[in-house]
PDB file of C-alpha atoms in Angstrom:
ATOM      1  CA  UNK A   1     -10.783 -17.535 -15.096  1.00  0.00           C
ATOM      2  CA  UNK A   2      -7.582 -17.362 -13.113  1.00  0.00           C
ATOM      3  CA  UNK A   3      -4.569 -17.558 -15.373  1.00  0.00           C
ATOM      4  CA  UNK A   4      -2.261 -20.471 -14.405  1.00  0.00           C
ATOM      5  CA  UNK A   5      -4.798 -21.902 -11.934  1.00  0.00           C
ATOM      6  CA  UNK A   6      -4.675 -25.323 -13.603  1.00  0.00           C
ATOM      7  CA  UNK A   7      -0.934 -25.558 -12.846  1.00  0.00           C
ATOM      8  CA  UNK A   8      -1.190 -24.942  -9.088  1.00  0.00           C
ATOM      9  CA  UNK A   9      -0.182 -27.847  -6.878  1.00  0.00           C
ATOM     10  CA  UNK A  10      -2.994 -28.687  -4.443  1.00  0.00           C
ATOM     11  CA  UNK A  11      -0.496 -28.927  -1.585  1.00  0.00           C
ATOM     12  CA  UNK A  12      -0.201 -25.119  -1.399  1.00  0.00           C
ATOM     13  CA  UNK A  13      -2.367 -23.316   1.151  1.00  0.00           C
ATOM     14  CA  UNK A  14      -1.629 -19.895  -0.340  1.00  0.00           C
ATOM     15  CA  UNK A  15      -1.420 -18.215  -3.717  1.00  0.00           C
ATOM     16  CA  UNK A  16       0.235 -15.124  -5.095  1.00  0.00           C
ATOM     17  CA  UNK A  17      -2.434 -13.135  -6.920  1.00  0.00           C
ATOM     18  CA  UNK A  18      -1.216 -10.892  -9.763  1.00  0.00           C
ATOM     19  CA  UNK A  19      -3.021  -8.734 -12.302  1.00  0.00           C
ATOM     20  CA  UNK A  20      -1.624 -10.069 -15.531  1.00  0.00           C
ATOM     21  CA  UNK A  21      -0.460 -13.038 -17.490  1.00  0.00           C
ATOM     22  CA  UNK A  22       3.032 -11.600 -18.105  1.00  0.00           C
ATOM     23  CA  UNK A  23       3.541 -11.242 -14.360  1.00  0.00           C
ATOM     24  CA  UNK A  24       2.692 -14.898 -13.805  1.00  0.00           C
ATOM     25  CA  UNK A  25       4.882 -16.078 -16.671  1.00  0.00           C
ATOM     26  CA  UNK A  26       7.864 -14.164 -15.293  1.00  0.00           C
ATOM     27  CA  UNK A  27       7.435 -15.471 -11.747  1.00  0.00           C
ATOM     28  CA  UNK A  28       7.030 -19.043 -12.948  1.00  0.00           C
ATOM     29  CA  UNK A  29      10.260 -18.640 -14.950  1.00  0.00           C
ATOM     30  CA  UNK A  30      11.944 -17.398 -11.766  1.00  0.00           C
ATOM     31  CA  UNK A  31      10.764 -20.504  -9.904  1.00  0.00           C
ATOM     32  CA  UNK A  32       7.580 -19.439  -8.105  1.00  0.00           C
ATOM     33  CA  UNK A  33       4.969 -22.147  -8.582  1.00  0.00           C
ATOM     34  CA  UNK A  34       1.873 -20.852  -6.831  1.00  0.00           C
ATOM     35  CA  UNK A  35       1.020 -17.747  -8.863  1.00  0.00           C
ATOM     36  CA  UNK A  36      -2.206 -16.853 -10.644  1.00  0.00           C
ATOM     37  CA  UNK A  37      -3.575 -13.769 -12.384  1.00  0.00           C
ATOM     38  CA  UNK A  38      -7.028 -12.239 -12.509  1.00  0.00           C
ATOM     39  CA  UNK A  39      -6.568 -10.490 -15.897  1.00  0.00           C
ATOM     40  CA  UNK A  40      -7.026  -7.077 -14.293  1.00  0.00           C
ATOM     41  CA  UNK A  41      -7.719  -5.820 -10.800  1.00  0.00           C
ATOM     42  CA  UNK A  42     -11.374  -6.773 -10.487  1.00  0.00           C
ATOM     43  CA  UNK A  43     -12.046  -9.897  -8.477  1.00  0.00           C
ATOM     44  CA  UNK A  44     -15.227 -11.726  -9.410  1.00  0.00           C
ATOM     45  CA  UNK A  45     -17.383 -14.213  -7.545  1.00  0.00           C
ATOM     46  CA  UNK A  46     -15.940 -16.843  -9.896  1.00  0.00           C
ATOM     47  CA  UNK A  47     -12.427 -15.941  -8.774  1.00  0.00           C
ATOM     48  CA  UNK A  48     -13.472 -16.198  -5.131  1.00  0.00           C
ATOM     49  CA  UNK A  49     -14.981 -19.624  -5.752  1.00  0.00           C
ATOM     50  CA  UNK A  50     -11.723 -20.863  -7.290  1.00  0.00           C
ATOM     51  CA  UNK A  51      -9.655 -19.269  -4.533  1.00  0.00           C
ATOM     52  CA  UNK A  52     -11.836 -20.618  -1.736  1.00  0.00           C
ATOM     53  CA  UNK A  53      -9.772 -23.781  -1.250  1.00  0.00           C
ATOM     54  CA  UNK A  54      -6.828 -21.612  -0.166  1.00  0.00           C
ATOM     55  CA  UNK A  55      -6.596 -19.864   3.178  1.00  0.00           C
ATOM     56  CA  UNK A  56      -3.964 -17.264   2.379  1.00  0.00           C
ATOM     57  CA  UNK A  57      -3.590 -14.852  -0.517  1.00  0.00           C
ATOM     58  CA  UNK A  58      -0.687 -12.556  -1.290  1.00  0.00           C
ATOM     59  CA  UNK A  59      -1.811  -9.656  -3.497  1.00  0.00           C
ATOM     60  CA  UNK A  60       0.783  -8.343  -5.936  1.00  0.00           C
ATOM     61  CA  UNK A  61      -0.991  -5.782  -8.080  1.00  0.00           C
ATOM     62  CA  UNK A  62       0.726  -3.251 -10.317  1.00  0.00           C
ATOM     63  CA  UNK A  63       2.329  -0.133  -8.917  1.00  0.00           C
ATOM     64  CA  UNK A  64       0.031   2.264 -10.740  1.00  0.00           C
ATOM     65  CA  UNK A  65      -3.235   3.984  -9.885  1.00  0.00           C
ATOM     66  CA  UNK A  66      -5.403   1.079 -11.056  1.00  0.00           C
ATOM     67  CA  UNK A  67      -3.262  -1.402  -9.120  1.00  0.00           C
ATOM     68  CA  UNK A  68      -3.390   0.658  -5.919  1.00  0.00           C
ATOM     69  CA  UNK A  69      -7.166   1.069  -6.124  1.00  0.00           C
ATOM     70  CA  UNK A  70      -7.511  -2.602  -7.083  1.00  0.00           C
ATOM     71  CA  UNK A  71      -5.482  -3.607  -4.033  1.00  0.00           C
ATOM     72  CA  UNK A  72      -7.789  -1.612  -1.768  1.00  0.00           C
ATOM     73  CA  UNK A  73     -10.867  -3.102  -3.431  1.00  0.00           C
ATOM     74  CA  UNK A  74      -9.431  -6.601  -3.067  1.00  0.00           C
ATOM     75  CA  UNK A  75      -8.701  -5.989   0.620  1.00  0.00           C
ATOM     76  CA  UNK A  76     -12.247  -4.747   1.125  1.00  0.00           C
ATOM     77  CA  UNK A  77     -13.767  -7.684  -0.713  1.00  0.00           C
ATOM     78  CA  UNK A  78     -11.507 -10.525   0.484  1.00  0.00           C
ATOM     79  CA  UNK A  79     -10.288  -9.684   3.986  1.00  0.00           C
ATOM     80  CA  UNK A  80     -13.121 -11.505   5.762  1.00  0.00           C
ATOM     81  CA  UNK A  81     -12.698 -14.659   3.664  1.00  0.00           C
ATOM     82  CA  UNK A  82      -8.908 -15.009   3.465  1.00  0.00           C
ATOM     83  CA  UNK A  83      -5.729 -14.182   5.312  1.00  0.00           C
ATOM     84  CA  UNK A  84      -4.286 -11.464   3.109  1.00  0.00           C
ATOM     85  CA  UNK A  85      -0.761 -10.156   2.709  1.00  0.00           C
ATOM     86  CA  UNK A  86       0.249  -7.495   0.209  1.00  0.00           C
ATOM     87  CA  UNK A  87       3.470  -7.050  -1.723  1.00  0.00           C
ATOM     88  CA  UNK A  88       3.888  -3.403  -2.683  1.00  0.00           C
ATOM     89  CA  UNK A  89       6.011  -3.111  -5.822  1.00  0.00           C
ATOM     90  CA  UNK A  90       6.701   0.531  -4.989  1.00  0.00           C
ATOM     91  CA  UNK A  91       9.125  -0.813  -2.359  1.00  0.00           C
ATOM     92  CA  UNK A  92      11.480  -1.736  -5.202  1.00  0.00           C
ATOM     93  CA  UNK A  93      10.381   0.991  -7.622  1.00  0.00           C
ATOM     94  CA  UNK A  94       8.838  -1.491 -10.079  1.00  0.00           C
ATOM     95  CA  UNK A  95       5.580  -0.904 -11.907  1.00  0.00           C
ATOM     96  CA  UNK A  96       4.700  -4.502 -12.827  1.00  0.00           C
ATOM     97  CA  UNK A  97       5.420  -7.938 -11.449  1.00  0.00           C
ATOM     98  CA  UNK A  98       7.129  -8.964 -14.674  1.00  0.00           C
ATOM     99  CA  UNK A  99       9.854  -6.393 -13.890  1.00  0.00           C
ATOM    100  CA  UNK A 100      11.041  -8.465 -10.917  1.00  0.00           C
ATOM    101  CA  UNK A 101      14.500  -9.640 -11.896  1.00  0.00           C
ATOM    102  CA  UNK A 102      15.255 -12.610  -9.653  1.00  0.00           C
ATOM    103  CA  UNK A 103      13.772 -15.097  -7.243  1.00  0.00           C
ATOM    104  CA  UNK A 104      15.922 -13.558  -4.524  1.00  0.00           C
ATOM    105  CA  UNK A 105      14.476 -10.101  -5.224  1.00  0.00           C
ATOM    106  CA  UNK A 106      10.952 -11.538  -5.074  1.00  0.00           C
ATOM    107  CA  UNK A 107      11.582 -13.518  -1.894  1.00  0.00           C
ATOM    108  CA  UNK A 108      13.037 -10.444  -0.176  1.00  0.00           C
ATOM    109  CA  UNK A 109       9.946  -8.324  -0.797  1.00  0.00           C
ATOM    110  CA  UNK A 110       8.037  -7.410   2.351  1.00  0.00           C
ATOM    111  CA  UNK A 111       4.663  -9.076   2.775  1.00  0.00           C
ATOM    112  CA  UNK A 112       2.521  -6.438   4.481  1.00  0.00           C
ATOM    113  CA  UNK A 113      -0.432  -7.320   6.665  1.00  0.00           C
ATOM    114  CA  UNK A 114      -3.627  -5.491   5.745  1.00  0.00           C
ATOM    115  CA  UNK A 115      -3.113  -3.075   8.633  1.00  0.00           C
ATOM    116  CA  UNK A 116       0.553  -2.453   7.790  1.00  0.00           C
ATOM    117  CA  UNK A 117      -0.347  -1.756   4.158  1.00  0.00           C
ATOM    118  CA  UNK A 118      -3.179   0.600   5.045  1.00  0.00           C
ATOM    119  CA  UNK A 119      -1.005   2.372   7.622  1.00  0.00           C
ATOM    120  CA  UNK A 120       1.730   2.827   5.000  1.00  0.00           C
ATOM    121  CA  UNK A 121      -0.732   4.938   3.004  1.00  0.00           C
ATOM    122  CA  UNK A 122      -2.342   6.587   6.051  1.00  0.00           C
ATOM    123  CA  UNK A 123      -5.590   4.681   5.569  1.00  0.00           C
ATOM    124  CA  UNK A 124      -7.859   2.693   7.877  1.00  0.00           C
ATOM    125  CA  UNK A 125     -10.428  -0.044   7.381  1.00  0.00           C
ATOM    126  CA  UNK A 126     -13.090   2.676   7.611  1.00  0.00           C
ATOM    127  CA  UNK A 127     -11.572   4.323   4.510  1.00  0.00           C
ATOM    128  CA  UNK A 128     -12.285   1.116   2.569  1.00  0.00           C
ATOM    129  CA  UNK A 129     -16.033   1.687   3.063  1.00  0.00           C
ATOM    130  CA  UNK A 130     -15.854   4.613   0.602  1.00  0.00           C
ATOM    131  CA  UNK A 131     -14.420   2.447  -2.170  1.00  0.00           C
ATOM    132  CA  UNK A 132     -17.040   1.410  -4.710  1.00  0.00           C
ATOM    133  CA  UNK A 133     -16.904  -2.252  -5.753  1.00  0.00           C
TER     134      UNK A 133
END
């Protein structure tokens, strides 16, 4: 199940992928239409099947240890199937997506490429091999 998936307009070619339902609710209230949540950081084969009609994903996981590890796991698991960008909530010192206060704040967040994100944390694609899925 992807929370809010049934409300996504088929005209979008990308989705924002969050961890939780509260994150999605907040972003929808702010005016972002193409947001879904995985109910945690683990991405399943069922999620991938639902996501497969989109080409681009923007990962917006929580700014905590689980979210950081989940982001790396998602990169490892999805990078060959999708064009991935990552929003890092640490850029605005927020822990969860539901703490984003305005559409302007959300729109101004940097969308990192996989390589930019990994470089930010002094990691490489080779480091992803050590992450257990």
